[in-house]
Amino acid sequence: MPAPKNSIRRSLLVTSAIVLSTALTAPAAFAAPSPSAGSSSKPSADSSATASADPSKSPSKKPKDSKNSKGSKDSKGSKGSKAAPPAKMSTVGGALLGRAGTQVNLASGVPVLPKGLSARSWIVADAESGEVLAAHNAHWELAPASTLKMLFADTLLPKWPSSTEHEVEPSDLAGIGSGSSMVGIKEDETYTVHDLWLGVFLRSGNDAVRVLAAMNGGVENTVAEMNEHAEELQALDTVVVSPDGYDAEGQVSSAYDLTLIARSGLQKKDFREYASTVRADFPGETRKNKKGKKVRESFEIQNTNRLLSGDYDIPVYQGIAGVKNGNTTEAGATFTGVAEQDGRVLLVTVMNPEKKEGNQVYKETAKLFDWGFEAAGKVDPVGELVPPRSAAQAGARPGGAGASPGEAGGTGEGALGAADGRPVASAAAGSGAGGVGTALAVTGGVLALLAGGAFLVNRRWPLPDLVRRRPRP
């Protein structure tokens, strides 16, 4: 069932009442033809079929401990295969999202989708209301690459204070896959948890992931916790086998799930900080100088999210504030991003563009952001981002922990706000003891945390913060 068109946006003032709109049934969406990539490996013609997915086919719980629970490679659509999306996919978030092909309501006044989209799967969603504005094979289970690190971070970030120190043992770095992205962690050196998370988010360091997993009781325990958390988020297309997103048999996620996971992570202040950091200083190896004294210098690392840091053929995207990119042989290029323009926050996920030009995943993401900001408020949604199980259950209980009609919930842990309830913008963090400069303001984009509603009874899950634009400091 498509989400209501007239959803009520959360007020910027914490104390303002949130009035739930009358639910209106949106017009039926149609499946538009699959975007042409000029490639014979794009999804087959039946991906543009208009037959509705059977709403009665609810997604079944997958065996999280089975590496083979996803079937053959062809069903996942690996990078080199010519597989089409499955005929039946999950309908979490709405029946239309279970259809193959592009789902969008191109009514009068709604801009047409951008040309040149070649990704196997993508989604454009309003981060606050949860409305899915358009999607293409949203629930196609594909290899996620390092976008899976968003789930790793969302699961483990609450475990330790950022100042916690850890001396790396050789066993911490065991089992890292060949050709993995690395930040440069050395055995017998001590790092803070803050250092390690910078390595995860900026350089997508599998070595940083393995050290944090070792601190969490090992890879096996971490994988189990990540799968449990995915299920709590209702990210039911997701199966974790390797915590760093390195290609592994049976490891899959979907554009829908990665968007849910990003939305959950963005509830956390430290997640937002790391995801929006452009560059930072990272501790190097301890050496002896000419005088025989031990010294430890640092080196600069830069975020590999090219919409955040820019590149030779792609500018920094206006209002961008994260989230995570990835690239492996099986997954191709993957990316989930969050951006704000004119007070509206959108999430876009793009998986495996079939065009193999440089930075193609970012170019297609930017096109979808542009379309989403132009279409928002005009297009009828084709589905919604569902809340976590616990939030949905709490909201459904009379007198339960969920917000009552017309009210937002509490501030949540780590929420910031003025004494009078006004929103307070987060300032860009200065250089700390390690010389880390956090660029929270990117082309004027800075994260402002709003103390206020966590979940509403109409099953929307608004972010407690917005990405707000202001001049670069």
JSON list of N, CA, C and O in Angstrom, two decimals, residues 182-222:
[
{"chain": "A", "resi": 182, "resn": "MET", "atom": "N", "xyz": [42.37, -0.59, 3.13]},
{"chain": "A", "resi": 182, "resn": "MET", "atom": "CA", "xyz": [43.00, -0.52, 4.46]},
{"chain": "A", "resi": 182, "resn": "MET", "atom": "C", "xyz": [43.28, 0.93, 4.81]},
{"chain": "A", "resi": 182, "resn": "MET", "atom": "O", "xyz": [43.57, 1.75, 3.95]},
{"chain": "A", "resi": 183, "resn": "VAL", "atom": "N", "xyz": [43.23, 1.22, 6.12]},
{"chain": "A", "resi": 183, "resn": "VAL", "atom": "CA", "xyz": [43.60, 2.56, 6.57]},
{"chain": "A", "resi": 183, "resn": "VAL", "atom": "C", "xyz": [45.05, 2.60, 7.02]},
{"chain": "A", "resi": 183, "resn": "VAL", "atom": "O", "xyz": [45.66, 3.67, 7.06]},
{"chain": "A", "resi": 184, "resn": "GLY", "atom": "N", "xyz": [45.64, 1.45, 7.32]},
{"chain": "A", "resi": 184, "resn": "GLY", "atom": "CA", "xyz": [47.05, 1.41, 7.69]},
{"chain": "A", "resi": 184, "resn": "GLY", "atom": "C", "xyz": [47.31, 1.17, 9.16]},
{"chain": "A", "resi": 184, "resn": "GLY", "atom": "O", "xyz": [48.25, 1.74, 9.74]},
{"chain": "A", "resi": 185, "resn": "ILE", "atom": "N", "xyz": [46.51, 0.32, 9.78]},
{"chain": "A", "resi": 185, "resn": "ILE", "atom": "CA", "xyz": [46.70, -0.02, 11.19]},
{"chain": "A", "resi": 185, "resn": "ILE", "atom": "C", "xyz": [47.88, -0.97, 11.34]},
{"chain": "A", "resi": 185, "resn": "ILE", "atom": "O", "xyz": [48.06, -1.89, 10.56]},
{"chain": "A", "resi": 186, "resn": "LYS", "atom": "N", "xyz": [48.69, -0.73, 12.39]},
{"chain": "A", "resi": 186, "resn": "LYS", "atom": "CA", "xyz": [49.88, -1.53, 12.63]},
{"chain": "A", "resi": 186, "resn": "LYS", "atom": "C", "xyz": [49.75, -2.32, 13.92]},
{"chain": "A", "resi": 186, "resn": "LYS", "atom": "O", "xyz": [49.15, -1.86, 14.90]},
{"chain": "A", "resi": 187, "resn": "GLU", "atom": "N", "xyz": [50.30, -3.52, 13.91]},
{"chain": "A", "resi": 187, "resn": "GLU", "atom": "CA", "xyz": [50.33, -4.35, 15.11]},
{"chain": "A", "resi": 187, "resn": "GLU", "atom": "C", "xyz": [51.13, -3.66, 16.22]},
{"chain": "A", "resi": 187, "resn": "GLU", "atom": "O", "xyz": [52.08, -2.91, 15.94]},
{"chain": "A", "resi": 188, "resn": "ASP", "atom": "N", "xyz": [50.72, -3.93, 17.44]},
{"chain": "A", "resi": 188, "resn": "ASP", "atom": "CA", "xyz": [51.39, -3.43, 18.65]},
{"chain": "A", "resi": 188, "resn": "ASP", "atom": "C", "xyz": [51.30, -1.91, 18.82]},
{"chain": "A", "resi": 188, "resn": "ASP", "atom": "O", "xyz": [51.93, -1.36, 19.72]},
{"chain": "A", "resi": 189, "resn": "GLU", "atom": "N", "xyz": [50.52, -1.25, 17.97]},
{"chain": "A", "resi": 189, "resn": "GLU", "atom": "CA", "xyz": [50.27, 0.18, 18.16]},
{"chain": "A", "resi": 189, "resn": "GLU", "atom": "C", "xyz": [48.93, 0.37, 18.86]},
{"chain": "A", "resi": 189, "resn": "GLU", "atom": "O", "xyz": [48.03, -0.48, 18.76]},
{"chain": "A", "resi": 190, "resn": "THR", "atom": "N", "xyz": [48.79, 1.48, 19.56]},
{"chain": "A", "resi": 190, "resn": "THR", "atom": "CA", "xyz": [47.56, 1.77, 20.29]},
{"chain": "A", "resi": 190, "resn": "THR", "atom": "C", "xyz": [46.76, 2.83, 19.54]},
{"chain": "A", "resi": 190, "resn": "THR", "atom": "O", "xyz": [47.30, 3.84, 19.09]},
{"chain": "A", "resi": 191, "resn": "TYR", "atom": "N", "xyz": [45.47, 2.56, 19.41]},
{"chain": "A", "resi": 191, "resn": "TYR", "atom": "CA", "xyz": [44.56, 3.48, 18.74]},
{"chain": "A", "resi": 191, "resn": "TYR", "atom": "C", "xyz": [43.35, 3.73, 19.63]},
{"chain": "A", "resi": 191, "resn": "TYR", "atom": "O", "xyz": [42.94, 2.85, 20.41]},
{"chain": "A", "resi": 192, "resn": "THR", "atom": "N", "xyz": [42.77, 4.92, 19.51]},
{"chain": "A", "resi": 192, "resn": "THR", "atom": "CA", "xyz": [41.50, 5.16, 20.19]},
{"chain": "A", "resi": 192, "resn": "THR", "atom": "C", "xyz": [40.37, 4.63, 19.32]},
{"chain": "A", "resi": 192, "resn": "THR", "atom": "O", "xyz": [40.52, 4.45, 18.10]},
{"chain": "A", "resi": 193, "resn": "VAL", "atom": "N", "xyz": [39.23, 4.42, 19.94]},
{"chain": "A", "resi": 193, "resn": "VAL", "atom": "CA", "xyz": [38.04, 4.01, 19.18]},
{"chain": "A", "resi": 193, "resn": "VAL", "atom": "C", "xyz": [37.68, 5.07, 18.15]},
{"chain": "A", "resi": 193, "resn": "VAL", "atom": "O", "xyz": [37.25, 4.76, 17.03]},
{"chain": "A", "resi": 194, "resn": "HIS", "atom": "N", "xyz": [37.90, 6.34, 18.51]},
{"chain": "A", "resi": 194, "resn": "HIS", "atom": "CA", "xyz": [37.66, 7.43, 17.56]},
{"chain": "A", "resi": 194, "resn": "HIS", "atom": "C", "xyz": [38.52, 7.27, 16.32]},
{"chain": "A", "resi": 194, "resn": "HIS", "atom": "O", "xyz": [38.04, 7.44, 15.19]},
{"chain": "A", "resi": 195, "resn": "ASP", "atom": "N", "xyz": [39.80, 6.94, 16.51]},
{"chain": "A", "resi": 195, "resn": "ASP", "atom": "CA", "xyz": [40.69, 6.69, 15.38]},
{"chain": "A", "resi": 195, "resn": "ASP", "atom": "C", "xyz": [40.15, 5.57, 14.49]},
{"chain": "A", "resi": 195, "resn": "ASP", "atom": "O", "xyz": [40.12, 5.67, 13.26]},
{"chain": "A", "resi": 196, "resn": "LEU", "atom": "N", "xyz": [39.74, 4.49, 15.14]},
{"chain": "A", "resi": 196, "resn": "LEU", "atom": "CA", "xyz": [39.29, 3.31, 14.39]},
{"chain": "A", "resi": 196, "resn": "LEU", "atom": "C", "xyz": [38.04, 3.61, 13.57]},
{"chain": "A", "resi": 196, "resn": "LEU", "atom": "O", "xyz": [37.93, 3.19, 12.41]},
{"chain": "A", "resi": 197, "resn": "TRP", "atom": "N", "xyz": [37.10, 4.37, 14.14]},
{"chain": "A", "resi": 197, "resn": "TRP", "atom": "CA", "xyz": [35.89, 4.69, 13.38]},
{"chain": "A", "resi": 197, "resn": "TRP", "atom": "C", "xyz": [36.19, 5.63, 12.23]},
{"chain": "A", "resi": 197, "resn": "TRP", "atom": "O", "xyz": [35.57, 5.54, 11.17]},
{"chain": "A", "resi": 198, "resn": "LEU", "atom": "N", "xyz": [37.14, 6.54, 12.41]},
{"chain": "A", "resi": 198, "resn": "LEU", "atom": "CA", "xyz": [37.55, 7.36, 11.28]},
{"chain": "A", "resi": 198, "resn": "LEU", "atom": "C", "xyz": [38.11, 6.49, 10.16]},
{"chain": "A", "resi": 198, "resn": "LEU", "atom": "O", "xyz": [37.85, 6.72, 8.98]},
{"chain": "A", "resi": 199, "resn": "GLY", "atom": "N", "xyz": [38.87, 5.47, 10.53]},
{"chain": "A", "resi": 199, "resn": "GLY", "atom": "CA", "xyz": [39.40, 4.54, 9.54]},
{"chain": "A", "resi": 199, "resn": "GLY", "atom": "C", "xyz": [38.31, 3.78, 8.81]},
{"chain": "A", "resi": 199, "resn": "GLY", "atom": "O", "xyz": [38.41, 3.51, 7.61]},
{"chain": "A", "resi": 200, "resn": "VAL", "atom": "N", "xyz": [37.23, 3.44, 9.54]},
{"chain": "A", "resi": 200, "resn": "VAL", "atom": "CA", "xyz": [36.11, 2.71, 8.93]},
{"chain": "A", "resi": 200, "resn": "VAL", "atom": "C", "xyz": [35.36, 3.61, 7.96]},
{"chain": "A", "resi": 200, "resn": "VAL", "atom": "O", "xyz": [35.08, 3.23, 6.82]},
{"chain": "A", "resi": 201, "resn": "PHE", "atom": "N", "xyz": [35.02, 4.82, 8.38]},
{"chain": "A", "resi": 201, "resn": "PHE", "atom": "CA", "xyz": [34.16, 5.68, 7.57]},
{"chain": "A", "resi": 201, "resn": "PHE", "atom": "C", "xyz": [34.91, 6.38, 6.44]},
{"chain": "A", "resi": 201, "resn": "PHE", "atom": "O", "xyz": [34.39, 6.47, 5.33]},
{"chain": "A", "resi": 202, "resn": "LEU", "atom": "N", "xyz": [36.11, 6.87, 6.71]},
{"chain": "A", "resi": 202, "resn": "LEU", "atom": "CA", "xyz": [36.80, 7.65, 5.69]},
{"chain": "A", "resi": 202, "resn": "LEU", "atom": "C", "xyz": [37.50, 6.78, 4.66]},
{"chain": "A", "resi": 202, "resn": "LEU", "atom": "O", "xyz": [37.37, 6.99, 3.46]},
{"chain": "A", "resi": 203, "resn": "ARG", "atom": "N", "xyz": [38.26, 5.79, 5.12]},
{"chain": "A", "resi": 203, "resn": "ARG", "atom": "CA", "xyz": [39.05, 4.96, 4.22]},
{"chain": "A", "resi": 203, "resn": "ARG", "atom": "C", "xyz": [38.44, 3.59, 3.99]},
{"chain": "A", "resi": 203, "resn": "ARG", "atom": "O", "xyz": [39.02, 2.77, 3.29]},
{"chain": "A", "resi": 204, "resn": "SER", "atom": "N", "xyz": [37.28, 3.36, 4.59]},
{"chain": "A", "resi": 204, "resn": "SER", "atom": "CA", "xyz": [36.61, 2.05, 4.46]},
{"chain": "A", "resi": 204, "resn": "SER", "atom": "C", "xyz": [37.57, 0.93, 4.85]},
{"chain": "A", "resi": 204, "resn": "SER", "atom": "O", "xyz": [37.60, -0.14, 4.23]},
{"chain": "A", "resi": 205, "resn": "GLY", "atom": "N", "xyz": [38.34, 1.17, 5.89]},
{"chain": "A", "resi": 205, "resn": "GLY", "atom": "CA", "xyz": [39.41, 0.26, 6.27]},
{"chain": "A", "resi": 205, "resn": "GLY", "atom": "C", "xyz": [38.91, -1.06, 6.85]},
{"chain": "A", "resi": 205, "resn": "GLY", "atom": "O", "xyz": [38.34, -1.08, 7.95]},
{"chain": "A", "resi": 206, "resn": "ASN", "atom": "N", "xyz": [39.14, -2.14, 6.13]},
{"chain": "A", "resi": 206, "resn": "ASN", "atom": "CA", "xyz": [38.78, -3.45, 6.67]},
{"chain": "A", "resi": 206, "resn": "ASN", "atom": "C", "xyz": [39.65, -3.82, 7.87]},
{"chain": "A", "resi": 206, "resn": "ASN", "atom": "O", "xyz": [39.23, -4.60, 8.71]},
{"chain": "A", "resi": 207, "resn": "ASP", "atom": "N", "xyz": [40.87, -3.24, 7.93]},
{"chain": "A", "resi": 207, "resn": "ASP", "atom": "CA", "xyz": [41.71, -3.48, 9.11]},
{"chain": "A", "resi": 207, "resn": "ASP", "atom": "C", "xyz": [41.09, -2.84, 10.35]},
{"chain": "A", "resi": 207, "resn": "ASP", "atom": "O", "xyz": [41.09, -3.43, 11.43]},
{"chain": "A", "resi": 208, "resn": "ALA", "atom": "N", "xyz": [40.51, -1.65, 10.20]},
{"chain": "A", "resi": 208, "resn": "ALA", "atom": "CA", "xyz": [39.84, -1.00, 11.34]},
{"chain": "A", "resi": 208, "resn": "ALA", "atom": "C", "xyz": [38.61, -1.79, 11.76]},
{"chain": "A", "resi": 208, "resn": "ALA", "atom": "O", "xyz": [38.32, -1.93, 12.96]},
{"chain": "A", "resi": 209, "resn": "VAL", "atom": "N", "xyz": [37.88, -2.32, 10.78]},
{"chain": "A", "resi": 209, "resn": "VAL", "atom": "CA", "xyz": [36.71, -3.14, 11.10]},
{"chain": "A", "resi": 209, "resn": "VAL", "atom": "C", "xyz": [37.12, -4.37, 11.89]},
{"chain": "A", "resi": 209, "resn": "VAL", "atom": "O", "xyz": [36.49, -4.72, 12.90]},
{"chain": "A", "resi": 210, "resn": "ARG", "atom": "N", "xyz": [38.19, -5.03, 11.47]},
{"chain": "A", "resi": 210, "resn": "ARG", "atom": "CA", "xyz": [38.61, -6.26, 12.14]},
{"chain": "A", "resi": 210, "resn": "ARG", "atom": "C", "xyz": [39.07, -5.99, 13.57]},
{"chain": "A", "resi": 210, "resn": "ARG", "atom": "O", "xyz": [38.84, -6.81, 14.47]},
{"chain": "A", "resi": 211, "resn": "VAL", "atom": "N", "xyz": [39.72, -4.86, 13.80]},
{"chain": "A", "resi": 211, "resn": "VAL", "atom": "CA", "xyz": [40.15, -4.53, 15.17]},
{"chain": "A", "resi": 211, "resn": "VAL", "atom": "C", "xyz": [38.94, -4.29, 16.06]},
{"chain": "A", "resi": 211, "resn": "VAL", "atom": "O", "xyz": [38.86, -4.78, 17.19]},
{"chain": "A", "resi": 212, "resn": "LEU", "atom": "N", "xyz": [37.97, -3.52, 15.56]},
{"chain": "A", "resi": 212, "resn": "LEU", "atom": "CA", "xyz": [36.75, -3.27, 16.34]},
{"chain": "A", "resi": 212, "resn": "LEU", "atom": "C", "xyz": [35.97, -4.56, 16.57]},
{"chain": "A", "resi": 212, "resn": "LEU", "atom": "O", "xyz": [35.41, -4.78, 17.66]},
{"chain": "A", "resi": 213, "resn": "ALA", "atom": "N", "xyz": [35.93, -5.43, 15.58]},
{"chain": "A", "resi": 213, "resn": "ALA", "atom": "CA", "xyz": [35.26, -6.72, 15.75]},
{"chain": "A", "resi": 213, "resn": "ALA", "atom": "C", "xyz": [35.96, -7.56, 16.80]},
{"chain": "A", "resi": 213, "resn": "ALA", "atom": "O", "xyz": [35.31, -8.24, 17.61]},
{"chain": "A", "resi": 214, "resn": "ALA", "atom": "N", "xyz": [37.30, -7.51, 16.82]},
{"chain": "A", "resi": 214, "resn": "ALA", "atom": "CA", "xyz": [38.05, -8.25, 17.85]},
{"chain": "A", "resi": 214, "resn": "ALA", "atom": "C", "xyz": [37.73, -7.70, 19.23]},
{"chain": "A", "resi": 214, "resn": "ALA", "atom": "O", "xyz": [37.59, -8.47, 20.20]},
{"chain": "A", "resi": 215, "resn": "MET", "atom": "N", "xyz": [37.59, -6.41, 19.35]},
{"chain": "A", "resi": 215, "resn": "MET", "atom": "CA", "xyz": [37.21, -5.79, 20.63]},
{"chain": "A", "resi": 215, "resn": "MET", "atom": "C", "xyz": [35.81, -6.21, 21.04]},
{"chain": "A", "resi": 215, "resn": "MET", "atom": "O", "xyz": [35.47, -6.18, 22.23]},
{"chain": "A", "resi": 216, "resn": "ASN", "atom": "N", "xyz": [35.00, -6.59, 20.07]},
{"chain": "A", "resi": 216, "resn": "ASN", "atom": "CA", "xyz": [33.60, -6.96, 20.32]},
{"chain": "A", "resi": 216, "resn": "ASN", "atom": "C", "xyz": [33.42, -8.47, 20.48]},
{"chain": "A", "resi": 216, "resn": "ASN", "atom": "O", "xyz": [32.31, -8.98, 20.36]},
{"chain": "A", "resi": 217, "resn": "GLY", "atom": "N", "xyz": [34.49, -9.20, 20.73]},
{"chain": "A", "resi": 217, "resn": "GLY", "atom": "CA", "xyz": [34.36, -10.64, 20.95]},
{"chain": "A", "resi": 217, "resn": "GLY", "atom": "C", "xyz": [34.63, -11.47, 19.72]},
{"chain": "A", "resi": 217, "resn": "GLY", "atom": "O", "xyz": [34.40, -12.68, 19.74]},
{"chain": "A", "resi": 218, "resn": "GLY", "atom": "N", "xyz": [35.08, -10.83, 18.63]},
{"chain": "A", "resi": 218, "resn": "GLY", "atom": "CA", "xyz": [35.45, -11.58, 17.45]},
{"chain": "A", "resi": 218, "resn": "GLY", "atom": "C", "xyz": [34.48, -11.41, 16.30]},
{"chain": "A", "resi": 218, "resn": "GLY", "atom": "O", "xyz": [33.37, -10.88, 16.45]},
{"chain": "A", "resi": 219, "resn": "VAL", "atom": "N", "xyz": [34.91, -11.87, 15.13]},
{"chain": "A", "resi": 219, "resn": "VAL", "atom": "CA", "xyz": [34.13, -11.71, 13.90]},
{"chain": "A", "resi": 219, "resn": "VAL", "atom": "C", "xyz": [32.81, -12.46, 13.99]},
{"chain": "A", "resi": 219, "resn": "VAL", "atom": "O", "xyz": [31.76, -11.94, 13.61]},
{"chain": "A", "resi": 220, "resn": "GLU", "atom": "N", "xyz": [32.85, -13.70, 14.47]},
{"chain": "A", "resi": 220, "resn": "GLU", "atom": "CA", "xyz": [31.62, -14.50, 14.51]},
{"chain": "A", "resi": 220, "resn": "GLU", "atom": "C", "xyz": [30.55, -13.84, 15.37]},
{"chain": "A", "resi": 220, "resn": "GLU", "atom": "O", "xyz": [29.38, -13.77, 14.99]},
{"chain": "A", "resi": 221, "resn": "ASN", "atom": "N", "xyz": [30.95, -13.36, 16.53]},
{"chain": "A", "resi": 221, "resn": "ASN", "atom": "CA", "xyz": [30.00, -12.69, 17.42]},
{"chain": "A", "resi": 221, "resn": "ASN", "atom": "C", "xyz": [29.47, -11.41, 16.78]},
{"chain": "A", "resi": 221, "resn": "ASN", "atom": "O", "xyz": [28.27, -11.10, 16.87]},
{"chain": "A", "resi": 222, "resn": "THR", "atom": "N", "xyz": [30.37, -10.67, 16.15]},
{"chain": "A", "resi": 222, "resn": "THR", "atom": "CA", "xyz": [29.97, -9.42, 15.51]},
{"chain": "A", "resi": 222, "resn": "THR", "atom": "C", "xyz": [28.99, -9.66, 14.37]},
{"chain": "A", "resi": 222, "resn": "THR", "atom": "O", "xyz": [27.99, -8.94, 14.23]}
]
